[in-house]
Short mmCIF file of C-alpha atoms in Angstrom, two decimals:
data_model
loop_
_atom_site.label_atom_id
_atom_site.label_comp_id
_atom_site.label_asym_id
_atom_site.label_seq_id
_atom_site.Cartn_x
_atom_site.Cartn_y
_atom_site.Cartn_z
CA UNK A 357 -13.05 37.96 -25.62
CA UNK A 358 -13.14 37.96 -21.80
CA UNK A 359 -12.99 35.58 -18.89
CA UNK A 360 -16.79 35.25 -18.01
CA UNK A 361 -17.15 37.12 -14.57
CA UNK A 362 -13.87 39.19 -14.94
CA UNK A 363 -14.67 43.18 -14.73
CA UNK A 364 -14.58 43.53 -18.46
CA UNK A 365 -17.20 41.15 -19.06
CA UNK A 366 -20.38 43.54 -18.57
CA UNK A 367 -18.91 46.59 -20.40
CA UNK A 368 -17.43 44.51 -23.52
CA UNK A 369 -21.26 42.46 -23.34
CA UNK A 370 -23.12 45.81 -23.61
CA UNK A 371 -20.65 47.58 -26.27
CA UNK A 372 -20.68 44.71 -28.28
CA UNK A 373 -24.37 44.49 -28.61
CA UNK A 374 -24.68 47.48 -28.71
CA UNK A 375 -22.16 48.10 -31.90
CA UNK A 376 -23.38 44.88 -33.34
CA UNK A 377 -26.81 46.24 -33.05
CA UNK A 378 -26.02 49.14 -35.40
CA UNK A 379 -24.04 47.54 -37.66
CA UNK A 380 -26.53 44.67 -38.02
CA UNK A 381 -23.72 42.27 -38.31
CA UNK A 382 -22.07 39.92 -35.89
CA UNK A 383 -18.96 41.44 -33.86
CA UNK A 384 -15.96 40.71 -31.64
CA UNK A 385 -14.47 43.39 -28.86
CA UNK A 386 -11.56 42.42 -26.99
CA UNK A 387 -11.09 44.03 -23.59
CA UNK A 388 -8.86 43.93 -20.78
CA UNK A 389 -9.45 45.99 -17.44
CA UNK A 390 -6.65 45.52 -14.75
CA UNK A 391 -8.11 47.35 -11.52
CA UNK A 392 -7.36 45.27 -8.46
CA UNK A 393 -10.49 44.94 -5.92
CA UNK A 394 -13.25 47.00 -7.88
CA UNK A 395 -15.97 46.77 -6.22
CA UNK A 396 -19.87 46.58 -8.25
CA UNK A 397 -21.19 50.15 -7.13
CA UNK A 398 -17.45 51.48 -9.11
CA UNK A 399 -17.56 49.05 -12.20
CA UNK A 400 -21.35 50.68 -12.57
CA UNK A 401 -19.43 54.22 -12.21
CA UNK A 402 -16.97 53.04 -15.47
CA UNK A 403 -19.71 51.76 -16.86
CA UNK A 404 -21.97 54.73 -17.13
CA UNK A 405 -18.97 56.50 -17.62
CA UNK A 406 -18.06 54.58 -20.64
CA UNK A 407 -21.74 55.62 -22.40
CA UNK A 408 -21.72 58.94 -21.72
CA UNK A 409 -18.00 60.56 -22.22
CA UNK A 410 -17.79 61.03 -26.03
CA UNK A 411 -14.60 60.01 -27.49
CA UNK A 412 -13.56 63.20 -28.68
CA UNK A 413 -14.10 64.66 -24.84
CA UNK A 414 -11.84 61.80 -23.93
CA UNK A 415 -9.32 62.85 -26.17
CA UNK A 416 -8.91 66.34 -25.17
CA UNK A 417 -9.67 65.57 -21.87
CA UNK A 418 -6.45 62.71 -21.50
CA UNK A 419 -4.04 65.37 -23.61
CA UNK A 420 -5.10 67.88 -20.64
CA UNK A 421 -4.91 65.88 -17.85
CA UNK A 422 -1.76 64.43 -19.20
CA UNK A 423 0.03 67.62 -19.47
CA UNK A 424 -1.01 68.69 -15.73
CA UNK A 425 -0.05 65.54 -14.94
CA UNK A 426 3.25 65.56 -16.57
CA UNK A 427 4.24 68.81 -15.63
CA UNK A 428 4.78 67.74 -11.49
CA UNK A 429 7.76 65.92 -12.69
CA UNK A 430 9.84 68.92 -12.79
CA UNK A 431 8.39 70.63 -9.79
CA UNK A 432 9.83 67.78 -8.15
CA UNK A 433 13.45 69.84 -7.19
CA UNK A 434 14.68 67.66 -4.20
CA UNK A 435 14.21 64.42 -2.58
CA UNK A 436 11.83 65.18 -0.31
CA UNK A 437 8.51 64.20 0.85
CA UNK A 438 6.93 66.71 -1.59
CA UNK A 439 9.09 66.16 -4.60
CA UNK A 440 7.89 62.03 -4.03
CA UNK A 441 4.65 63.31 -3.94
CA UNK A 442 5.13 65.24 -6.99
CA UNK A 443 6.71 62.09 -8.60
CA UNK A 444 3.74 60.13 -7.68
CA UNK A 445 1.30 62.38 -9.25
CA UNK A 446 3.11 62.76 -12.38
CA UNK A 447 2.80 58.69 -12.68
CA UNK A 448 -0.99 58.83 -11.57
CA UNK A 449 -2.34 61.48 -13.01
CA UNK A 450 0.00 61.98 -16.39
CA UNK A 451 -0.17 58.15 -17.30
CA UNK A 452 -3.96 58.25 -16.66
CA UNK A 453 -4.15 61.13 -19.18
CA UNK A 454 -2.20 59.25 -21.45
CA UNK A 455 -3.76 56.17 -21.75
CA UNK A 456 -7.14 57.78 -21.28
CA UNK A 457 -5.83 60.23 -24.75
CA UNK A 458 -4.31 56.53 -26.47
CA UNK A 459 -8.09 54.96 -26.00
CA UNK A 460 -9.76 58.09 -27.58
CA UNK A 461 -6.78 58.29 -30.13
CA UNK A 462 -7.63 54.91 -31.52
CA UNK A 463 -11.14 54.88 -30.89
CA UNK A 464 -11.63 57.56 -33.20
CA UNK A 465 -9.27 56.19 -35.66
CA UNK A 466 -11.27 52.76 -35.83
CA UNK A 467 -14.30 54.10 -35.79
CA UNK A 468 -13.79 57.42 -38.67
CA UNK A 469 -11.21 55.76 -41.10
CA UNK A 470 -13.15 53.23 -43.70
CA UNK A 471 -11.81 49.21 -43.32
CA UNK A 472 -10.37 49.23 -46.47
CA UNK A 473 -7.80 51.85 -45.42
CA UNK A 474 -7.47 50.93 -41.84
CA UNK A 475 -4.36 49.20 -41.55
CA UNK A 476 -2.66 51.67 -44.16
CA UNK A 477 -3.64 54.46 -41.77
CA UNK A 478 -2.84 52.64 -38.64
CA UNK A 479 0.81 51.10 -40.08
CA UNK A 480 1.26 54.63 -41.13
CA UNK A 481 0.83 56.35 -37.88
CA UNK A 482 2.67 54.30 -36.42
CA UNK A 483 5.71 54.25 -38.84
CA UNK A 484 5.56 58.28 -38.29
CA UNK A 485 4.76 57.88 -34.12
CA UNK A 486 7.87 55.53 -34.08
CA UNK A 487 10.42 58.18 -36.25
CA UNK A 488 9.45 60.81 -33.95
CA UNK A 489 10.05 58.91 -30.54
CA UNK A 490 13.21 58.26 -31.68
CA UNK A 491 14.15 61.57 -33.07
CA UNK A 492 12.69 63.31 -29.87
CA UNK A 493 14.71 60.92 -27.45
CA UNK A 494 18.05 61.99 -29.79
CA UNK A 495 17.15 66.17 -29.86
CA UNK A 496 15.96 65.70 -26.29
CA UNK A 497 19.49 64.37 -24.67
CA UNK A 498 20.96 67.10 -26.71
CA UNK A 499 18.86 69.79 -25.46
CA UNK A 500 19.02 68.64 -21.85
CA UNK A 501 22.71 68.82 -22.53
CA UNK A 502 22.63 72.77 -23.16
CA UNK A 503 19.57 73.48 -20.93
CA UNK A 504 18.94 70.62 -18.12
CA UNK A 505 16.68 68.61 -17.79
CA UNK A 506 13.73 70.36 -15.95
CA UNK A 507 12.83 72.89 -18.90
CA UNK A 508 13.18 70.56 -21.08
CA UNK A 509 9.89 68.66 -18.78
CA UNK A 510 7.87 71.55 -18.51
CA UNK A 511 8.29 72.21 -22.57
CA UNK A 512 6.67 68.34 -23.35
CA UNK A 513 4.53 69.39 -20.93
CA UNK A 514 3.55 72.41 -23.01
CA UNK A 515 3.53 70.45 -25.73
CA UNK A 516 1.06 68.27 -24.88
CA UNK A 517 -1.15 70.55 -23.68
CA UNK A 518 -0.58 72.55 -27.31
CA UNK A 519 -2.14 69.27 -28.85
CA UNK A 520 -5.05 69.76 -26.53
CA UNK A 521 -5.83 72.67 -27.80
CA UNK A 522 -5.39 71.88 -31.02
CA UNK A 523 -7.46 68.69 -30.72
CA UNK A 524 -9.92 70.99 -28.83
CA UNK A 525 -10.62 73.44 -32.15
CA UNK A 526 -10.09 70.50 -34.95
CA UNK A 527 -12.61 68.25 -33.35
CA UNK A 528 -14.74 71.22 -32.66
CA UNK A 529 -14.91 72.20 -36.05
CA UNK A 530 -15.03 68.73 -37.49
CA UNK A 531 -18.24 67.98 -35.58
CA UNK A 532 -19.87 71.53 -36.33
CA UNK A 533 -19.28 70.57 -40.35
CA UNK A 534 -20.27 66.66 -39.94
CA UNK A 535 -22.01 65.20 -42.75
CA UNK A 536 -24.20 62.54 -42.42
CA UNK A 537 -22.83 59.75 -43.95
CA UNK A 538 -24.21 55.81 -44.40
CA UNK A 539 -23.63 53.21 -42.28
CA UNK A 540 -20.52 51.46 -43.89
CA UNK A 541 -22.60 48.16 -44.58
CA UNK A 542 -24.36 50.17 -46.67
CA UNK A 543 -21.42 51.90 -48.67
CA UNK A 544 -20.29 50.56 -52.05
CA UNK A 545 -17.08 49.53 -53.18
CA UNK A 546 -15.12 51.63 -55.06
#
């Protein structure tokens, strides 16, 4: 669903025919994109962009840039012009890692976990993603406590570029040891 003319409307009009078209059934894709002033020679940039990156390059492309990203945010030692700057980047470049990483995270969900187990998977990431934010935020006060705060930065930052690497190999060796499986409409029921 889009506002007809709104930015979204020519990249959800092309994936949806073009998902529909492999599915052979009728579809709905949602979309939102919230870029003040883009101009048509830059929505053609995101568009092209959006058929060629892979989702799995996305993925461990976002954890990547996230962790750079994220790691300015303890460089940042004073108030200064530089430390804003380094403040600024952590929000532009980390958060664009992130959500790029969050897009490719559920993309590939959706698209490699059968309907009928969907929102089992889904409810169950979540339950786990939502145990661990809280945990983290409770060990994380605690270890600032003992160490400060800036380690404590750089180490998520390490972190997240550890899952890069680790989504780097796993996705790796998923693809080399794909099977070729059927197009769901044409799976049976169990």
């Amino acid at each position: 669903f889009t506002f007809t003319g709104h930015k979204e409307d020519l990249l959800v009009k092309e994936v949806s025919e073009t998902i529909a078209s492999s599915l052979r059934k009728n579809v709905v894709v949602t979309a939102g994109m919230h870029w003040e002033s883009l101009k048509p020679r830059e929505l053609a940039v995101v568009a092209r962009l959006a058929r060629r990156v892979p989702t799995h390059r996305l993925l461990v492309a976002g954890l990547f840039v996230w962790a750079a990203g994220s790691a300015a945010a303890p460089l940042a030692a004073s108030a200064t012009v530089l430390g804003a700057l380094l403040l600024c980047a952590q929000q532009l470049i980390g958060d664009a890692g992130a959500v790029a990483a969050h897009i490719a995270d559920r993309t590939l969900r959706q698209s490699h976990t059968p309907p009928t187990h969907l929102a089992r998977v889904d409810a169950s990431i979540r339950t786990v993603t939502h145990v661990f934010t809280l945990a983290g935020a409770l060990l994380s006060g605690a270890l600032a406590e003992a160490y400060g705060a800036r380690p404590l930065l750089f180490a998520s930052s390490a972190l997240v570029a550890i899952a890069g690497v680790v989504a780097l190999f796993s996705l790796r060796a998923a693809s080399e040891n794909r099977v070729t499986a059927k197009p769901r409409d044409q799976e049976r029921p169990t």
